[in-house]
Coordinates of C-alpha atoms in Angstrom, one line a residue:
M924 CA 44.6 -7.9 18.5
A925 CA 41.4 -7.8 20.6
R926 CA 42.8 -4.7 22.6
Q927 CA 44.0 -3.0 19.5
Q928 CA 40.4 -3.3 17.8
A929 CA 38.9 -2.0 21.0
V930 CA 41.1 1.0 21.1
F931 CA 40.6 1.7 17.4
L932 CA 36.7 1.4 17.9
L933 CA 36.8 3.8 20.9
A934 CA 38.8 6.3 19.0
W935 CA 36.4 6.0 16.0
A936 CA 33.3 6.5 18.2
L937 CA 34.8 9.5 20.0
A938 CA 35.6 10.9 16.7
L939 CA 31.9 10.7 15.5
G940 CA 30.7 12.4 18.6
V941 CA 28.3 11.7 21.3
G942 CA 25.1 12.0 19.4
V943 CA 26.1 9.3 17.1
M944 CA 27.2 7.1 20.0
S945 CA 23.7 7.5 21.5
S946 CA 22.1 6.7 18.3
M947 CA 24.1 3.4 17.9
A948 CA 23.3 2.6 21.4
S949 CA 19.5 2.8 20.6
A950 CA 19.6 0.9 17.6
A951 CA 18.8 -2.8 17.8
I952 CA 18.7 -6.0 15.5
V953 CA 14.9 -7.1 15.5
E954 CA 14.6 -10.7 14.3
H955 CA 11.5 -12.8 13.3
V956 CA 10.9 -16.1 11.7
F957 CA 8.0 -16.3 9.1
N958 CA 6.5 -19.8 8.5
V959 CA 4.4 -19.4 5.4
E960 CA 2.2 -22.4 5.4
N961 CA -1.3 -23.6 4.6
V962 CA -3.8 -23.6 7.6
T963 CA -7.5 -24.6 8.2
V964 CA -9.7 -21.8 9.7
R965 CA -13.4 -21.6 10.2
K966 CA -15.2 -18.6 9.0
L967 CA -18.6 -17.9 7.7
C968 CA -19.8 -21.5 8.6
H969 CA -17.1 -23.2 6.7
D970 CA -13.7 -24.7 7.3
H971 CA -11.4 -23.4 4.7
V972 CA -7.7 -23.7 4.0
I973 CA -5.7 -20.5 3.7
T974 CA -2.1 -19.6 3.3
A975 CA -0.9 -17.6 6.4
V976 CA 2.3 -16.6 8.3
N977 CA 2.8 -18.5 11.6
G978 CA -0.7 -19.9 11.4
A979 CA -2.5 -16.6 12.1
L980 CA -4.6 -14.1 10.2
P981 CA -3.5 -11.5 10.3
G982 CA 0.1 -12.4 10.7
P983 CA 2.6 -11.3 13.6
T984 CA 2.7 -7.7 14.1
I985 CA 6.4 -6.4 13.9
Q986 CA 7.3 -3.5 16.2
V987 CA 10.9 -1.7 15.7
T988 CA 12.2 1.6 16.4
E989 CA 13.7 3.8 13.8
G990 CA 17.4 3.1 13.1
D991 CA 16.8 -0.7 14.0
T992 CA 17.8 -3.5 11.6
L993 CA 14.9 -5.8 10.7
V994 CA 16.0 -9.4 9.9
V995 CA 13.0 -11.7 9.0
H996 CA 13.8 -15.5 8.0
V997 CA 11.0 -16.7 5.6
F998 CA 10.4 -20.1 5.3
N999 CA 8.1 -21.1 2.4
K1000 CA 6.0 -24.2 3.6
S1001 CA 3.2 -23.4 1.1
P1002 CA 2.6 -25.0 -2.1
Y1003 CA 2.9 -21.5 -3.8
N1004 CA 5.6 -19.1 -4.8
V1005 CA 6.0 -16.2 -2.3
T1006 CA 7.7 -13.0 -1.6
I1007 CA 7.1 -10.5 1.2
H1008 CA 7.0 -6.8 0.6
W1009 CA 7.5 -4.3 3.4
H1010 CA 4.8 -1.8 2.3
G1011 CA 6.2 1.9 2.6
V1012 CA 9.6 1.0 4.0
F1013 CA 12.2 3.1 1.9
Q1014 CA 14.7 0.2 1.7
L1015 CA 17.6 3.0 1.2
L1016 CA 20.4 1.2 -0.7
S1017 CA 18.6 -2.1 0.2
S1018 CA 16.1 -2.4 -2.6
W1019 CA 17.0 -6.2 -3.0
A1020 CA 15.0 -6.6 0.2
D1021 CA 11.9 -4.7 -1.3
G1022 CA 10.0 -8.0 -2.1
P1023 CA 8.0 -7.6 -5.2
S1024 CA 8.3 -10.7 -7.4
Y1025 CA 10.1 -10.4 -10.7
I1026 CA 10.9 -6.7 -9.9
T1027 CA 13.6 -6.8 -7.0
Q1028 CA 13.9 -10.6 -6.7
C1029 CA 12.4 -13.9 -8.0
P1030 CA 9.7 -15.6 -5.7
I1031 CA 10.9 -18.0 -3.0
P1032 CA 9.7 -21.5 -4.3
P1033 CA 7.8 -24.0 -2.2
G1034 CA 10.2 -25.5 0.2
G1035 CA 12.7 -22.6 0.0
N1036 CA 13.7 -19.8 2.4
Y1037 CA 15.1 -16.3 2.2
T1038 CA 16.2 -13.8 4.9
Y1039 CA 15.1 -10.2 4.4
N1040 CA 17.7 -7.9 6.2
F1041 CA 17.3 -4.1 6.1
T1042 CA 17.6 -1.0 8.4
I1043 CA 14.6 1.3 9.0
T1044 CA 15.8 4.7 8.2
T1045 CA 14.2 8.3 8.5
Q1046 CA 10.7 6.8 9.1
E1047 CA 8.4 6.3 12.0
G1048 CA 4.7 5.5 12.0
T1049 CA 2.3 2.7 10.9
L1050 CA 3.4 0.6 7.8
W1051 CA 2.6 -3.1 7.1
W1052 CA 4.1 -6.0 5.2
H1053 CA 2.3 -8.4 2.8
A1054 CA 2.9 -11.0 0.2
H1055 CA 3.7 -9.6 -3.2
V1056 CA 3.0 -12.5 -5.5
S1057 CA -0.3 -13.5 -6.9
F1058 CA -3.4 -13.0 -4.7
L1059 CA -1.7 -14.4 -1.6
R1060 CA -2.0 -10.7 -0.1
A1061 CA -5.5 -11.7 0.8
T1062 CA -4.3 -13.7 3.7
V1063 CA -0.5 -13.0 4.0
Y1064 CA -0.2 -9.7 5.8
G1065 CA 0.5 -7.9 9.1
A1066 CA 1.2 -4.5 10.8
L1067 CA 4.7 -3.1 10.9
I1068 CA 5.0 -0.3 13.5
I1069 CA 8.0 2.0 13.7
L1070 CA 8.3 3.8 16.8
P1071 CA 10.1 7.2 17.1
K1072 CA 13.7 7.1 18.1
S1073 CA 13.1 10.1 20.2
G1074 CA 10.5 8.2 22.3
H1075 CA 7.7 10.6 21.8
Y1076 CA 5.2 11.7 19.2
P1077 CA 4.5 15.3 18.1
F1078 CA 1.1 14.9 19.9
P1079 CA 0.3 13.9 23.3
T1080 CA 1.2 10.2 24.2
P1081 CA -1.9 8.1 23.9
Y1082 CA -3.3 5.9 26.7
E1083 CA -2.9 2.8 24.5
E1084 CA -2.3 1.7 20.8
F1085 CA -4.0 -0.7 18.8
P1086 CA -3.6 -2.0 15.2
I1087 CA -7.0 -2.2 13.1
I1088 CA -6.2 -4.1 10.0
L1089 CA -9.0 -4.3 7.6
G1090 CA -9.2 -7.0 5.2
E1091 CA -11.2 -9.2 2.8
W1092 CA -12.4 -12.8 3.0
W1093 CA -13.3 -15.4 0.3
N1094 CA -14.9 -18.7 0.6
A1095 CA -12.6 -19.9 -2.0
N1096 CA -8.9 -20.5 -2.7
V1097 CA -7.6 -17.2 -3.7
I1098 CA -5.2 -18.6 -6.1
D1099 CA -7.8 -20.5 -7.8
L1100 CA -9.7 -17.3 -8.0
Q1101 CA -7.0 -15.3 -9.7
T1102 CA -6.4 -18.3 -12.1
Q1103 CA -10.1 -18.2 -13.1
A1104 CA -10.2 -14.5 -13.5
Q1105 CA -7.1 -14.6 -15.7
A1106 CA -8.6 -17.4 -17.8
L1107 CA -11.8 -15.6 -18.3
G1108 CA -10.0 -12.3 -18.8
T1109 CA -12.2 -10.5 -16.4
G1110 CA -12.1 -9.2 -12.7
P1111 CA -12.2 -11.6 -9.8
N1112 CA -15.4 -12.6 -8.0
N1113 CA -16.4 -10.2 -5.2
S1114 CA -15.3 -11.3 -1.6
D1115 CA -17.7 -12.9 0.7
A1116 CA -16.8 -10.7 3.7
F1117 CA -14.8 -8.0 4.9
T1118 CA -12.8 -8.3 8.1
I1119 CA -11.3 -6.2 11.2
N1120 CA -8.2 -7.9 12.3
G1121 CA -9.1 -11.1 10.6
R1122 CA -12.7 -11.4 11.8
P1123 CA -15.7 -10.7 9.8
G1124 CA -18.0 -9.6 12.6
D1125 CA -21.5 -10.4 13.9
L1126 CA -23.4 -9.1 10.7
Y1127 CA -22.3 -12.2 8.7
P1128 CA -23.4 -15.9 9.2
C1129 CA -21.8 -17.9 12.0
S1130 CA -19.8 -14.8 13.1
K1131 CA -21.3 -13.5 16.3
N1132 CA -18.4 -15.1 18.3
C1133 CA -15.9 -13.8 15.7
T1134 CA -16.1 -10.1 16.2
Y1135 CA -13.1 -8.1 17.2
K1136 CA -13.7 -6.3 20.5
L1137 CA -11.5 -3.4 21.8
N1138 CA -11.9 -2.8 25.4
A1139 CA -11.4 0.8 26.6
V1140 CA -11.4 3.0 29.6
H1141 CA -13.8 5.8 29.8
G1142 CA -12.0 9.2 29.4
Q1143 CA -8.8 8.0 27.7
T1144 CA -7.2 8.8 24.3
Y1145 CA -6.2 5.8 22.1
M1146 CA -4.3 5.8 18.9
L1147 CA -5.9 3.3 16.4
R1148 CA -3.5 2.4 13.7
L1149 CA -5.9 1.8 10.6
I1150 CA -4.5 -0.3 7.8
N1151 CA -6.3 -1.4 4.6
A1152 CA -5.1 -4.8 3.7
A1153 CA -8.0 -5.5 1.6
L1154 CA -7.1 -7.0 -1.8
N1155 CA -9.5 -5.0 -4.0
N1156 CA -11.7 -2.5 -2.1
Q1157 CA -11.3 0.9 -0.7
L1158 CA -13.2 1.2 2.5
F1159 CA -15.0 3.7 4.7
F1160 CA -14.4 3.3 8.5
K1161 CA -16.5 4.7 11.2
I1162 CA -17.1 4.4 15.0
A1163 CA -20.8 5.0 16.3
N1164 CA -21.2 8.4 18.0
H1165 CA -17.4 9.1 17.9
K1166 CA -15.3 11.7 16.1
F1167 CA -11.4 11.2 15.9
T1168 CA -8.4 13.1 15.0
V1169 CA -6.2 12.0 12.1
V1170 CA -2.6 12.5 13.0
A1171 CA -0.5 10.6 10.5
V1172 CA -1.1 8.7 7.1
D1173 CA 1.5 6.1 5.6
A1174 CA 3.8 6.8 8.4
S1175 CA 4.0 10.7 7.8
Y1176 CA 2.7 13.0 10.4
T1177 CA -0.3 15.3 9.6
N1178 CA -1.8 18.4 10.9
P1179 CA -4.6 17.3 13.1
Y1180 CA -7.8 16.7 11.0
V1181 CA -11.0 15.8 13.1
T1182 CA -13.6 13.6 11.2
D1183 CA -16.1 11.1 12.0
V1184 CA -15.2 8.8 9.0
A1185 CA -11.9 7.8 7.4
V1186 CA -11.5 6.4 3.9
L1187 CA -8.7 4.1 3.2
A1188 CA -7.5 2.8 -0.2
P1189 CA -5.8 -0.7 -0.1
G1190 CA -2.1 -0.3 1.0
Q1191 CA -3.0 3.1 3.0
T1192 CA -2.6 3.5 6.5
V1193 CA -4.2 6.2 8.8
D1194 CA -3.5 6.9 12.4
V1195 CA -6.2 8.4 14.5
L1196 CA -6.7 9.6 18.1
L1197 CA -9.7 8.6 19.7
T1198 CA -11.1 9.8 23.1
T1199 CA -13.6 7.6 24.9
D1200 CA -15.8 10.6 25.8
Q1201 CA -19.3 9.3 25.2
T1202 CA -21.7 7.5 27.6
P1203 CA -20.1 4.2 28.8
G1204 CA -21.4 1.4 26.7
A1205 CA -20.9 -0.4 23.5
Y1206 CA -20.3 1.1 20.0
Y1207 CA -19.8 -0.6 16.6
M1208 CA -16.8 0.1 14.5
L1209 CA -17.7 -0.5 10.9
A1210 CA -15.8 -0.7 7.6
R1211 CA -17.6 -1.4 4.1
P1212 CA -16.4 -0.4 0.6
Y1213 CA -16.3 2.9 -1.2
V1214 CA -17.3 1.9 -4.7
S1215 CA -16.3 4.4 -7.4
A1216 CA -16.1 2.1 -10.5
Q1217 CA -18.4 2.9 -13.2
N1218 CA -19.8 0.3 -15.6
A1219 CA -18.8 -2.4 -13.2
P1220 CA -20.5 -5.4 -11.8
P1221 CA -22.6 -5.1 -8.4
P1222 CA -20.1 -4.5 -5.6
D1223 CA -19.9 -6.5 -2.3
N1224 CA -22.5 -4.5 -0.3
T1225 CA -21.5 -6.0 3.1
T1226 CA -20.1 -4.6 6.2
T1227 CA -17.6 -5.8 8.9
T1228 CA -18.0 -4.9 12.6
G1229 CA -15.8 -4.6 15.6
I1230 CA -17.1 -3.4 18.9
L1231 CA -15.7 -0.6 21.1
I1232 CA -16.6 -1.4 24.8
Y1233 CA -16.1 1.0 27.5
D1234 CA -14.9 -0.2 30.8
E1235 CA -15.9 -3.9 29.9
L1236 CA -19.4 -3.2 30.5
P1237 CA -22.0 -5.8 29.7
Y1238 CA -24.1 -5.0 26.5
T1239 CA -26.8 -6.3 24.4
S1240 CA -26.9 -4.3 21.2
P1241 CA -24.0 -2.0 20.3
I1242 CA -24.9 1.5 19.0
M1243 CA -24.9 1.5 15.1
P1244 CA -23.3 4.3 13.2
L1245 CA -24.6 5.7 9.9
L1246 CA -22.0 4.9 7.0
P1247 CA -21.8 6.9 3.8
A1248 CA -23.4 5.4 0.7
L1249 CA -21.2 3.0 -1.3
N1250 CA -20.7 5.8 -4.0
D1251 CA -20.2 8.6 -1.8
T1252 CA -17.3 10.1 -3.8
P1253 CA -17.8 13.7 -2.1
T1254 CA -17.1 12.1 1.3
A1255 CA -14.1 10.2 0.0
H1256 CA -12.7 13.2 -1.8
T1257 CA -13.2 15.5 1.1
F1258 CA -11.3 13.2 3.3
S1259 CA -8.3 12.7 1.2
S1260 CA -8.1 16.3 0.0
S1261 CA -8.3 17.8 3.4
L1262 CA -5.0 16.2 4.7
T1263 CA -2.1 18.3 5.0
S1264 CA 1.6 17.5 6.3
L1265 CA 2.8 18.7 9.8
V1266 CA 5.7 21.2 8.7
G1267 CA 8.8 20.4 10.9
S1268 CA 7.7 17.1 12.2
P1269 CA 10.2 14.3 12.3
N1270 CA 11.5 13.2 8.9
W1271 CA 9.2 16.0 7.1
R1272 CA 10.8 17.2 3.8
P1273 CA 9.8 20.4 1.7
V1274 CA 8.3 19.9 -1.7
P1275 CA 10.6 19.9 -4.7
T1276 CA 10.0 23.1 -6.6
Q1277 CA 12.6 22.9 -9.4
L1278 CA 11.6 19.8 -11.5
D1279 CA 13.8 17.5 -13.7
E1280 CA 11.0 15.2 -15.0
Q1281 CA 7.3 16.2 -15.6
L1282 CA 5.3 13.2 -16.5
L1283 CA 1.4 12.9 -17.4
W1284 CA 0.4 9.2 -17.1
T1285 CA -3.0 8.1 -18.0
V1286 CA -4.3 5.4 -15.7
G1287 CA -7.2 2.9 -16.2
L1288 CA -8.6 0.0 -17.7
S1289 CA -8.3 -1.3 -21.4
V1290 CA -8.7 -4.4 -23.5
A1291 CA -6.2 -6.9 -24.9
P1292 CA -6.5 -9.9 -27.5
C1293 CA -7.9 -13.0 -25.5
G1294 CA -5.1 -15.3 -26.7
P1295 CA -5.6 -19.1 -27.1
P1296 CA -7.9 -20.7 -26.7
N1297 CA -10.0 -17.6 -27.3
A1298 CA -12.4 -18.5 -24.5
C1299 CA -12.1 -15.4 -22.4
T1300 CA -15.4 -13.3 -21.4
G1301 CA -13.7 -10.1 -20.2
V1302 CA -15.5 -7.8 -22.6
P1303 CA -19.2 -8.6 -23.0
N1304 CA -20.3 -10.0 -26.4
I1305 CA -16.7 -10.1 -27.7
P1306 CA -15.3 -13.5 -27.0
T1307 CA -11.8 -12.6 -28.3
L1308 CA -11.0 -9.5 -25.8
R1309 CA -9.9 -9.8 -22.3
L1310 CA -9.9 -6.7 -19.8
S1311 CA -6.5 -5.3 -19.2
A1312 CA -5.2 -2.1 -17.7
S1313 CA -2.4 0.4 -18.5
I1314 CA -0.3 3.4 -18.0
N1315 CA -0.1 5.6 -20.9
N1316 CA -1.5 2.7 -23.1
A1317 CA 1.2 0.2 -22.0
S1318 CA 0.0 -2.7 -20.2
F1319 CA 2.8 -4.1 -17.9
Q1320 CA 4.0 -7.6 -18.4
F1321 CA 6.2 -8.9 -15.5
P1322 CA 9.3 -10.7 -16.7
T1323 CA 9.8 -14.4 -15.6
S1324 CA 13.5 -15.1 -16.5
L1325 CA 15.3 -12.4 -14.4
S1326 CA 14.0 -9.6 -11.9
I1327 CA 14.2 -6.1 -13.4
L1328 CA 16.6 -5.0 -10.5
Q1329 CA 18.9 -7.7 -11.5
A1330 CA 18.8 -6.9 -15.2
H1331 CA 19.5 -3.3 -14.4
F1332 CA 22.3 -4.0 -12.0
F1333 CA 24.1 -6.5 -14.3
N1334 CA 23.2 -4.5 -17.6
V1335 CA 21.3 -7.7 -18.9
T1336 CA 19.4 -6.7 -22.1
G1337 CA 16.1 -8.1 -23.3
I1338 CA 14.3 -8.0 -19.8
Y1339 CA 12.6 -4.5 -20.2
T1340 CA 12.8 -1.6 -22.4
A1341 CA 13.2 2.1 -20.9
D1342 CA 10.9 3.7 -23.3
L1343 CA 7.5 4.3 -21.3
P1344 CA 6.1 7.4 -22.8
D1345 CA 6.4 10.5 -20.7
Q1346 CA 3.1 11.7 -22.1
P1347 CA 0.0 9.9 -23.5
P1348 CA 0.8 8.6 -27.0
L1349 CA -2.7 9.8 -28.0
K1350 CA -4.5 12.9 -26.5
F1351 CA -8.0 12.7 -26.1
D1352 CA -11.0 13.8 -23.8
Y1353 CA -9.7 11.6 -21.0
T1354 CA -12.7 11.8 -18.8
N1355 CA -15.6 11.9 -21.5
P1356 CA -18.1 9.2 -20.6
A1357 CA -18.5 8.8 -24.5
N1358 CA -15.1 7.3 -24.6
S1359 CA -15.9 4.2 -22.5
N1360 CA -16.5 2.1 -25.4
N1361 CA -14.3 3.8 -27.9
S1362 CA -12.4 0.8 -29.4
A1363 CA -9.9 2.9 -31.2
L1364 CA -8.6 4.0 -27.6
A1365 CA -9.2 0.8 -25.6
F1366 CA -6.3 -1.4 -26.8
A1367 CA -3.3 -1.7 -24.6
F1368 CA -0.8 -4.5 -25.7
K1369 CA 1.4 -6.2 -23.1
S1370 CA 5.1 -5.0 -22.7
T1371 CA 7.8 -4.6 -20.0
R1372 CA 8.3 -0.8 -20.3
V1373 CA 9.8 1.2 -17.7
K1374 CA 10.8 4.8 -16.8
Q1375 CA 14.5 5.4 -16.2
V1376 CA 15.6 8.6 -14.2
K1377 CA 19.0 9.9 -13.1
Y1378 CA 20.0 9.8 -9.4
N1379 CA 18.6 12.8 -7.5
A1380 CA 16.4 13.8 -10.1
T1381 CA 13.2 15.7 -9.0
V1382 CA 10.1 14.0 -10.5
E1383 CA 6.4 15.0 -11.0
I1384 CA 3.8 12.7 -12.1
V1385 CA 0.3 13.6 -13.1
F1386 CA -1.9 10.6 -12.8
Q1387 CA -4.8 11.2 -15.1
D1388 CA -7.8 8.8 -14.8
T1389 CA -9.7 7.7 -18.0
T1390 CA -13.2 6.6 -18.7
I1391 CA -12.3 4.0 -21.0
I1392 CA -14.3 0.8 -20.1
G1393 CA -15.2 3.0 -17.1
A1394 CA -13.7 5.7 -14.7
E1395 CA -12.7 4.5 -11.4
N1396 CA -10.5 5.7 -8.3
H1397 CA -7.0 4.0 -8.6
P1398 CA -4.9 3.7 -5.5
M1399 CA -1.4 4.2 -6.9
H1400 CA 1.5 2.9 -4.8
L1401 CA 5.1 3.9 -5.5
H1402 CA 7.7 1.5 -3.7
G1403 CA 11.0 2.9 -2.2
Y1404 CA 9.8 6.5 -1.7
N1405 CA 7.2 8.8 -0.1
F1406 CA 5.7 11.6 -2.4
H1407 CA 4.1 15.0 -1.8
V1408 CA 0.5 15.0 -3.1
V1409 CA 0.5 18.6 -4.5
G1410 CA -2.8 18.6 -6.2
Q1411 CA -6.0 16.5 -7.2
G1412 CA -9.2 17.3 -8.8
F1413 CA -12.0 15.9 -11.2
G1414 CA -12.0 16.1 -14.9
N1415 CA -9.1 16.5 -17.3
F1416 CA -5.8 18.0 -15.8
D1417 CA -5.4 21.5 -17.1
P1418 CA -1.6 22.1 -17.4
V1419 CA -2.1 26.0 -17.5
N1420 CA -4.6 26.5 -14.5
D1421 CA -4.4 23.5 -12.2
P1422 CA -0.8 23.9 -11.1
K1423 CA -1.7 27.4 -10.0
K1424 CA -3.7 25.7 -7.3
Y1425 CA -1.0 23.3 -6.1
N1426 CA -0.1 23.1 -2.4
L1427 CA 3.6 23.6 -2.3
V1428 CA 3.7 24.5 1.4
N1429 CA 2.3 21.6 3.5
P1430 CA 0.8 19.0 1.0
V1431 CA 0.2 15.6 2.6
I1432 CA 2.9 13.1 2.2
R1433 CA 2.1 9.5 1.2
N1434 CA 3.3 6.3 -0.4
T1435 CA -0.3 5.5 -1.9
I1436 CA -2.7 7.9 -3.4
G1437 CA -6.2 7.4 -4.7
V1438 CA -6.6 9.1 -8.0
P1439 CA -10.0 10.5 -7.9
V1440 CA -12.6 8.8 -10.1
G1441 CA -12.8 10.7 -13.5
G1442 CA -10.1 13.0 -12.1
W1443 CA -6.4 13.4 -11.6
A1444 CA -3.7 13.6 -8.7
T1445 CA -0.1 15.2 -9.0
I1446 CA 2.6 13.8 -7.0
R1447 CA 6.3 14.9 -6.6
F1448 CA 9.5 13.3 -5.1
Q1449 CA 13.3 13.2 -5.3
A1450 CA 14.7 10.2 -6.7
N1451 CA 17.5 9.8 -4.2
N1452 CA 17.1 6.1 -3.8
P1453 CA 18.8 3.9 -6.5
G1454 CA 17.2 0.8 -7.5
A1455 CA 14.2 -0.7 -9.3
W1456 CA 10.9 0.7 -7.8
I1457 CA 7.6 -0.8 -9.0
L1458 CA 4.7 1.9 -9.2
H1459 CA 1.3 0.1 -9.5
C1460 CA -2.4 0.2 -8.8
H1461 CA -2.9 -1.4 -5.3
L1462 CA -6.2 -3.1 -6.6
D1463 CA -4.6 -6.5 -7.1
A1464 CA -7.1 -7.2 -9.7
H1465 CA -5.8 -4.3 -11.8
L1466 CA -2.1 -5.0 -10.9
T1467 CA -2.4 -8.3 -12.4
M1468 CA -4.2 -6.8 -15.6
G1469 CA -1.1 -4.5 -16.1
L1470 CA -1.8 -1.2 -14.4
A1471 CA 1.9 -0.8 -13.1
T1472 CA 5.3 0.2 -14.3
V1473 CA 9.0 0.3 -12.8
I1474 CA 10.9 3.5 -12.2
V1475 CA 14.6 2.6 -12.4
V1476 CA 16.8 5.0 -10.7
D1477 CA 20.4 5.2 -11.5
N1478 CA 23.2 5.1 -9.0
G1479 CA 24.6 8.2 -7.7
P1480 CA 28.2 9.5 -7.8
T1481 CA 29.3 8.3 -4.5
P1482 CA 29.6 4.9 -2.7
S1483 CA 26.8 6.1 -0.2
S1484 CA 24.4 6.6 -3.2
T1485 CA 25.4 3.4 -5.0
L1486 CA 23.3 0.2 -4.7
P1487 CA 25.5 -2.6 -3.4
P1488 CA 25.3 -6.1 -5.2
P1489 CA 22.6 -8.4 -4.3
P1490 CA 22.9 -10.9 -1.5
P1491 CA 24.3 -14.4 -2.6
D1492 CA 21.1 -16.2 -1.3
L1493 CA 18.7 -14.0 -3.4
P1494 CA 16.2 -16.5 -4.9
Q1495 CA 16.6 -17.0 -8.7
C1496 CA 14.2 -17.6 -11.2

């Protein structure tokens, strides 16, 4: 029997050809164990208990090669429910492993475990992983690096590569922080610090010896894999006296773009090439928030530092860069709108031009009834209203009895309704500041409304920011797909004239886009991945308020376009 199997396998491999055989030979199974547990760490002069993976902040960096199968055994030893999302991974026909709680699975309970098992297909570059339940993402995160199967990049190979993960830190329990914000009906308190690779840096109290240091050799080119893992803040990133070249964003290659500042929304990644061509010495790398919100409380105006050190030279005071102002929208917009995709690069896809679905979705803050015991304070001077957030005036409510993907797969009714409006139910002057306190426009009641599309449909979504409560740059993230950002601008979207300015040749390809404050952004993608894919604001404060929906993609006509049933050990509600 064994000999017959061997002969059969050999004949099958020869039939597929040498190319497939070499591809199979290069693929591997990459296995990790994640112990999610509470640990005590000391930062900002205090000992503090956080939830982390394998006792580290950030958690382990996962490195795979395109085509590899990733197997991660998650053991939840924390007192909280947990799931892990593999941010930016397509999960082709494996959406059961995507991870958002109550969308593709129910959470892993305390004391429980679950194994995520999926193959990395047609992707290479910098992504990341993080918790996708409650505010645990503040400390449960790490880098996910996908190396090219070809063994080389579409640019000269860098001397070394370093993940640079930007985060936020609270001197508080983040679950308590979320619970308090939800009880009051308002946003969470500002963080106490920002971090680079888990370290606040020497501008914060008791942190001089808690500063990330990058030792480099003069005259070499390095790749920095920048990741914004902050919970609620977009961030400027800069290195004193240095420019760098952007070569990829969200694991998609870009035309080289030279800049001295990068802007990252939560969830976004940016790969840059940095050449150490300055006078040998020490140079600060800094990150601090880009604050676009109008009518909002004062922001966290602090700065996290790392230090770039040439040739391990001794230093006293690193050179300090000049960062943009907190509200420097022109700099932020210039960065995001200047990026274009590298046509013909690995996994590049042309822009869909024939559209099946054209959607205009307003995004922004709103208000909702406080609910018992009528003690929330989200809206000043109105104790019966709480802050909410919505898409087309629908504020998303997560189910609790079954995940949306399970309900879709097994045709269970009563979990969601497929009636999210394609267009705003009420048309108005979306970006007129006079509407910020318009009570007739502000209400958005809770519901679990989704958008259902046919397999392989080409979809265009125009995200339109509104000034209700206050305009803000909203980073919108779509699970399961990359998309082309064909246009963006300020003011109300003009359906006649703005499409004439779309870039349909080489628009940047992303999985998370910051919708300009008081403006709009248009994305396009082909719905060729069946499943239930959450689309949400990656500011967790706004996600929990309801700035989300789900795009349910039907199965295709063939077995290779049909989602298989859930694994038997999928956590249940």
